[in-house]
Structure formats: C-alpha cells, structure tokens
Tab-separated table of N, CA, C and O in Angstrom:
chain	number	residue	atom	x	y	z
A	15	UNK	N	12.211	13.788	-1.754
A	15	UNK	CA	11.218	12.778	-1.460
A	15	UNK	C	11.851	11.408	-1.714
A	15	UNK	O	12.419	11.159	-2.765
A	16	UNK	N	11.759	10.533	-0.725
A	16	UNK	CA	12.304	9.193	-0.869
A	16	UNK	C	11.337	8.319	-1.655
A	16	UNK	O	10.119	8.419	-1.507
A	17	UNK	N	11.872	7.456	-2.509
A	17	UNK	CA	11.037	6.579	-3.320
A	17	UNK	C	11.660	5.197	-3.356
A	17	UNK	O	12.863	5.050	-3.576
A	18	UNK	N	10.845	4.183	-3.114
A	18	UNK	CA	11.273	2.789	-3.202
A	18	UNK	C	10.406	2.088	-4.226
A	18	UNK	O	9.237	2.427	-4.397
A	19	UNK	N	10.961	1.088	-4.884
A	19	UNK	CA	10.196	0.320	-5.859
A	19	UNK	C	10.291	-1.155	-5.510
A	19	UNK	O	11.368	-1.671	-5.230
A	20	UNK	N	9.156	-1.838	-5.484
A	20	UNK	CA	9.072	-3.256	-5.173
A	20	UNK	C	8.027	-3.903	-6.063
A	20	UNK	O	7.202	-3.211	-6.664
A	21	UNK	N	8.029	-5.219	-6.100
A	21	UNK	CA	7.001	-5.982	-6.792
A	21	UNK	C	6.219	-6.756	-5.744
A	21	UNK	O	6.806	-7.381	-4.865
A	22	UNK	N	4.893	-6.694	-5.812
A	22	UNK	CA	4.043	-7.428	-4.878
A	22	UNK	C	3.003	-8.209	-5.670
A	22	UNK	O	2.695	-7.872	-6.815
A	23	UNK	N	2.469	-9.259	-5.053
A	23	UNK	CA	1.472	-10.112	-5.698
A	23	UNK	C	0.154	-9.976	-4.953
A	23	UNK	O	0.125	-9.973	-3.715
A	24	UNK	N	-0.945	-9.883	-5.691
A	24	UNK	CA	-2.256	-9.836	-5.038
A	24	UNK	C	-2.636	-11.247	-4.603
A	24	UNK	O	-2.310	-12.239	-5.260
A	25	UNK	N	-3.309	-11.318	-3.457
A	25	UNK	CA	-3.745	-12.606	-2.906
A	25	UNK	C	-5.201	-12.482	-2.480
A	25	UNK	O	-5.647	-11.408	-2.080
A	26	UNK	N	-5.913	-13.607	-2.535
A	26	UNK	CA	-7.297	-13.614	-2.074
A	26	UNK	C	-7.364	-13.278	-0.594
A	26	UNK	O	-6.529	-13.726	0.189
A	27	UNK	N	-8.345	-12.471	-0.234
A	27	UNK	CA	-8.618	-12.172	1.176
A	27	UNK	C	-9.677	-13.170	1.611
A	27	UNK	O	-10.813	-13.126	1.148
A	28	UNK	N	-9.295	-14.091	2.483
A	28	UNK	CA	-10.171	-15.189	2.884
A	28	UNK	C	-11.551	-14.688	3.308
A	28	UNK	O	-11.668	-13.778	4.117
A	29	UNK	N	-12.578	-15.281	2.725
A	29	UNK	CA	-13.950	-14.979	3.122
A	29	UNK	C	-14.566	-13.764	2.462
A	29	UNK	O	-15.639	-13.340	2.867
A	30	UNK	N	-13.897	-13.184	1.467
A	30	UNK	CA	-14.491	-12.021	0.793
A	30	UNK	C	-14.044	-11.993	-0.667
A	30	UNK	O	-13.266	-12.829	-1.107
A	31	UNK	N	-14.532	-11.021	-1.391
A	31	UNK	CA	-14.119	-10.837	-2.786
A	31	UNK	C	-12.939	-9.876	-2.905
A	31	UNK	O	-12.524	-9.546	-4.001
A	32	UNK	N	-12.423	-9.410	-1.778
A	32	UNK	CA	-11.301	-8.469	-1.775
A	32	UNK	C	-9.982	-9.195	-2.036
A	32	UNK	O	-9.879	-10.404	-1.843
A	33	UNK	N	-8.992	-8.429	-2.458
A	33	UNK	CA	-7.633	-8.939	-2.610
A	33	UNK	C	-6.719	-8.178	-1.668
A	33	UNK	O	-6.947	-7.005	-1.369
A	34	UNK	N	-5.675	-8.844	-1.189
A	34	UNK	CA	-4.679	-8.222	-0.321
A	34	UNK	C	-3.401	-7.970	-1.107
A	34	UNK	O	-3.011	-8.780	-1.939
A	35	UNK	N	-2.747	-6.846	-0.830
A	35	UNK	CA	-1.404	-6.552	-1.314
A	35	UNK	C	-0.532	-6.384	-0.083
A	35	UNK	O	-0.909	-5.682	0.851
A	36	UNK	N	0.625	-7.028	-0.059
A	36	UNK	CA	1.527	-6.948	1.083
A	36	UNK	C	2.438	-5.741	0.938
A	36	UNK	O	2.979	-5.485	-0.131
A	37	UNK	N	2.622	-5.002	2.031
A	37	UNK	CA	3.585	-3.903	2.046
A	37	UNK	C	4.933	-4.518	2.420
A	37	UNK	O	5.073	-5.050	3.521
A	38	UNK	N	5.923	-4.478	1.535
A	38	UNK	CA	7.222	-5.089	1.825
A	38	UNK	C	7.871	-4.491	3.075
A	38	UNK	O	7.705	-3.307	3.382
A	39	UNK	N	8.627	-5.329	3.811
A	39	UNK	CA	9.221	-4.907	5.084
A	39	UNK	C	10.139	-3.694	4.924
A	39	UNK	O	10.196	-2.843	5.815
A	40	UNK	N	10.851	-3.593	3.807
A	40	UNK	CA	11.724	-2.430	3.582
A	40	UNK	C	10.911	-1.138	3.566
A	40	UNK	O	11.319	-0.118	4.127
A	41	UNK	N	9.739	-1.185	2.946
A	41	UNK	CA	8.862	-0.007	2.882
A	41	UNK	C	8.293	0.290	4.271
A	41	UNK	O	8.247	1.441	4.705
A	42	UNK	N	7.879	-0.760	4.985
A	42	UNK	CA	7.344	-0.599	6.338
A	42	UNK	C	8.362	0.090	7.236
A	42	UNK	O	8.042	1.049	7.946
A	43	UNK	N	9.602	-0.374	7.191
A	43	UNK	CA	10.652	0.195	8.047
A	43	UNK	C	11.008	1.619	7.635
A	43	UNK	O	11.112	2.513	8.462
A	44	UNK	N	11.200	1.833	6.338
A	44	UNK	CA	11.623	3.146	5.844
A	44	UNK	C	10.601	4.232	6.143
A	44	UNK	O	10.951	5.338	6.546
A	45	UNK	N	9.321	3.916	5.962
A	45	UNK	CA	8.276	4.924	6.114
A	45	UNK	C	7.509	4.794	7.429
A	45	UNK	O	6.499	5.467	7.628
A	46	UNK	N	7.998	3.919	8.327
A	46	UNK	CA	7.414	3.743	9.664
A	46	UNK	C	5.907	3.512	9.594
A	46	UNK	O	5.109	4.211	10.227
A	47	UNK	N	5.516	2.510	8.807
A	47	UNK	CA	4.112	2.129	8.681
A	47	UNK	C	3.790	1.125	9.779
A	47	UNK	O	4.544	0.178	10.001
A	48	UNK	N	2.691	1.369	10.481
A	48	UNK	CA	2.296	0.535	11.615
A	48	UNK	C	0.959	-0.151	11.354
A	48	UNK	O	0.132	0.380	10.601
A	49	UNK	N	0.730	-1.306	12.016
A	49	UNK	CA	-0.609	-1.900	11.957
A	49	UNK	C	-1.625	-0.876	12.458
A	49	UNK	O	-1.374	-0.165	13.431
A	50	UNK	N	-2.730	-0.752	11.765
A	50	UNK	CA	-3.750	0.218	12.159
A	50	UNK	C	-3.675	1.533	11.413
A	50	UNK	O	-4.599	2.334	11.492
A	51	UNK	N	-2.577	1.775	10.689
A	51	UNK	CA	-2.513	2.983	9.852
A	51	UNK	C	-3.637	2.905	8.820
A	51	UNK	O	-4.002	1.824	8.361
A	52	UNK	N	-4.181	4.049	8.461
A	52	UNK	CA	-5.293	4.111	7.506
A	52	UNK	C	-4.815	4.815	6.249
A	52	UNK	O	-4.145	5.853	6.319
A	53	UNK	N	-5.168	4.239	5.090
A	53	UNK	CA	-4.751	4.779	3.800
A	53	UNK	C	-5.962	5.073	2.928
A	53	UNK	O	-6.949	4.336	2.945
A	54	UNK	N	-5.872	6.148	2.166
A	54	UNK	CA	-6.865	6.480	1.134
A	54	UNK	C	-6.341	5.876	-0.157
A	54	UNK	O	-5.153	5.993	-0.480
A	55	UNK	N	-7.204	5.207	-0.906
A	55	UNK	CA	-6.815	4.584	-2.167
A	55	UNK	C	-7.465	5.308	-3.328
A	55	UNK	O	-8.679	5.514	-3.346
A	56	UNK	N	-6.651	5.711	-4.308
A	56	UNK	CA	-7.141	6.237	-5.575
A	56	UNK	C	-6.703	5.250	-6.645
A	56	UNK	O	-5.511	4.948	-6.775
A	57	UNK	N	-7.662	4.696	-7.373
A	57	UNK	CA	-7.372	3.740	-8.442
A	57	UNK	C	-7.777	4.372	-9.766
A	57	UNK	O	-8.861	4.931	-9.893
A	58	UNK	N	-6.877	4.290	-10.753
A	58	UNK	CA	-7.179	4.877	-12.060
A	58	UNK	C	-6.472	4.081	-13.151
A	58	UNK	O	-5.568	3.297	-12.875
A	59	UNK	N	-6.902	4.298	-14.375
A	59	UNK	CA	-6.227	3.690	-15.518
A	59	UNK	C	-5.506	4.779	-16.286
A	59	UNK	O	-5.966	5.927	-16.362
A	60	UNK	N	-4.363	4.425	-16.811
A	60	UNK	CA	-3.556	5.347	-17.601
A	60	UNK	C	-2.918	4.517	-18.704
A	60	UNK	O	-2.167	3.585	-18.414
A	61	UNK	N	-3.244	4.850	-19.946
A	61	UNK	CA	-2.844	4.024	-21.086
A	61	UNK	C	-3.387	2.623	-20.832
A	61	UNK	O	-4.576	2.464	-20.662
A	62	UNK	N	-2.559	1.609	-20.788
A	62	UNK	CA	-3.044	0.245	-20.542
A	62	UNK	C	-2.643	-0.261	-19.166
A	62	UNK	O	-2.534	-1.463	-18.962
A	63	UNK	N	-2.436	0.640	-18.213
A	63	UNK	CA	-2.025	0.261	-16.868
A	63	UNK	C	-3.078	0.670	-15.844
A	63	UNK	O	-3.804	1.631	-16.038
A	64	UNK	N	-3.132	-0.087	-14.763
A	64	UNK	CA	-3.939	0.292	-13.606
A	64	UNK	C	-2.970	0.857	-12.579
A	64	UNK	O	-1.957	0.243	-12.261
A	65	UNK	N	-3.261	2.042	-12.084
A	65	UNK	CA	-2.399	2.703	-11.098
A	65	UNK	C	-3.155	2.775	-9.776
A	65	UNK	O	-4.268	3.302	-9.709
A	66	UNK	N	-2.542	2.211	-8.722
A	66	UNK	CA	-3.097	2.264	-7.376
A	66	UNK	C	-2.221	3.188	-6.554
A	66	UNK	O	-1.030	2.943	-6.400
A	67	UNK	N	-2.795	4.252	-6.054
A	67	UNK	CA	-2.038	5.228	-5.267
A	67	UNK	C	-2.616	5.257	-3.851
A	67	UNK	O	-3.791	5.541	-3.659
A	68	UNK	N	-1.758	4.934	-2.880
A	68	UNK	CA	-2.169	4.927	-1.482
A	68	UNK	C	-1.571	6.129	-0.767
A	68	UNK	O	-0.400	6.419	-0.920
A	69	UNK	N	-2.399	6.814	0.012
A	69	UNK	CA	-1.932	7.955	0.806
A	69	UNK	C	-2.318	7.718	2.266
A	69	UNK	O	-3.499	7.511	2.575
A	70	UNK	N	-1.335	7.731	3.162
A	70	UNK	CA	-1.647	7.529	4.585
A	70	UNK	C	-2.382	8.757	5.100
A	70	UNK	O	-1.919	9.877	4.977
A	71	UNK	N	-3.558	8.524	5.674
A	71	UNK	CA	-4.368	9.611	6.211
A	71	UNK	C	-4.441	9.558	7.737
A	71	UNK	O	-4.896	10.510	8.367
A	72	UNK	N	-4.016	8.444	8.324
A	72	UNK	CA	-3.968	8.320	9.780
A	72	UNK	C	-2.818	7.400	10.146
A	72	UNK	O	-2.669	6.323	9.571
A	73	UNK	N	-2.005	7.827	11.081
A	73	UNK	CA	-0.873	7.029	11.542
A	73	UNK	C	-1.140	6.543	12.959
A	73	UNK	O	-1.270	7.346	13.882
A	74	UNK	N	-1.282	5.223	13.113
A	74	UNK	CA	-1.486	4.636	14.438
A	74	UNK	C	-0.170	4.644	15.209
A	74	UNK	O	0.898	4.625	14.605
A	75	UNK	N	-0.261	4.677	16.495
A	75	UNK	CA	0.966	4.630	17.308
A	75	UNK	C	1.551	3.231	17.249
A	75	UNK	O	0.838	2.247	17.249
A	76	UNK	N	2.877	3.152	17.185
A	76	UNK	CA	3.529	1.846	17.146
A	76	UNK	C	3.458	1.181	18.500
A	76	UNK	O	3.416	1.831	19.536
A	77	UNK	N	3.452	-0.197	18.447
A	77	UNK	CA	3.358	-1.091	19.573
A	77	UNK	C	3.766	-0.561	20.848
A	77	UNK	O	3.713	-0.943	21.904
C-alpha cells in the first residue's frame, strides 16, 4: 500500500461555516483523484489528536 505524508492548512469555505482542506498535487497525481470524486469522512479523537480519515467511494471520470 502506497502512503504519502503532507501538511495542509484548513481555510474558511466562503459563505458557510465549513472549512476546506486542499489535497496536495502530489497526492492528486499519485492516486488519480479527479474533480467530482466523492469521499466518505470518518472523524474521531484518539488521545489528544483529531483524526480525519477519507475514503473514496466514487471516482469521477477525468476530464
């Protein structure tokens, strides 16, 4: 299983209370992530950390 590690910053999503996290280009290219792909999010706490786990559940066709 391939694994990459990056650091990302949360940003305000204009017009809502949501925050955006950017998927780094290296991850996009390596795992062939396309606009329109759908991910399931599981958020949990472990010790003093928040863990966000995303799983792609639908892969959109590329451009």
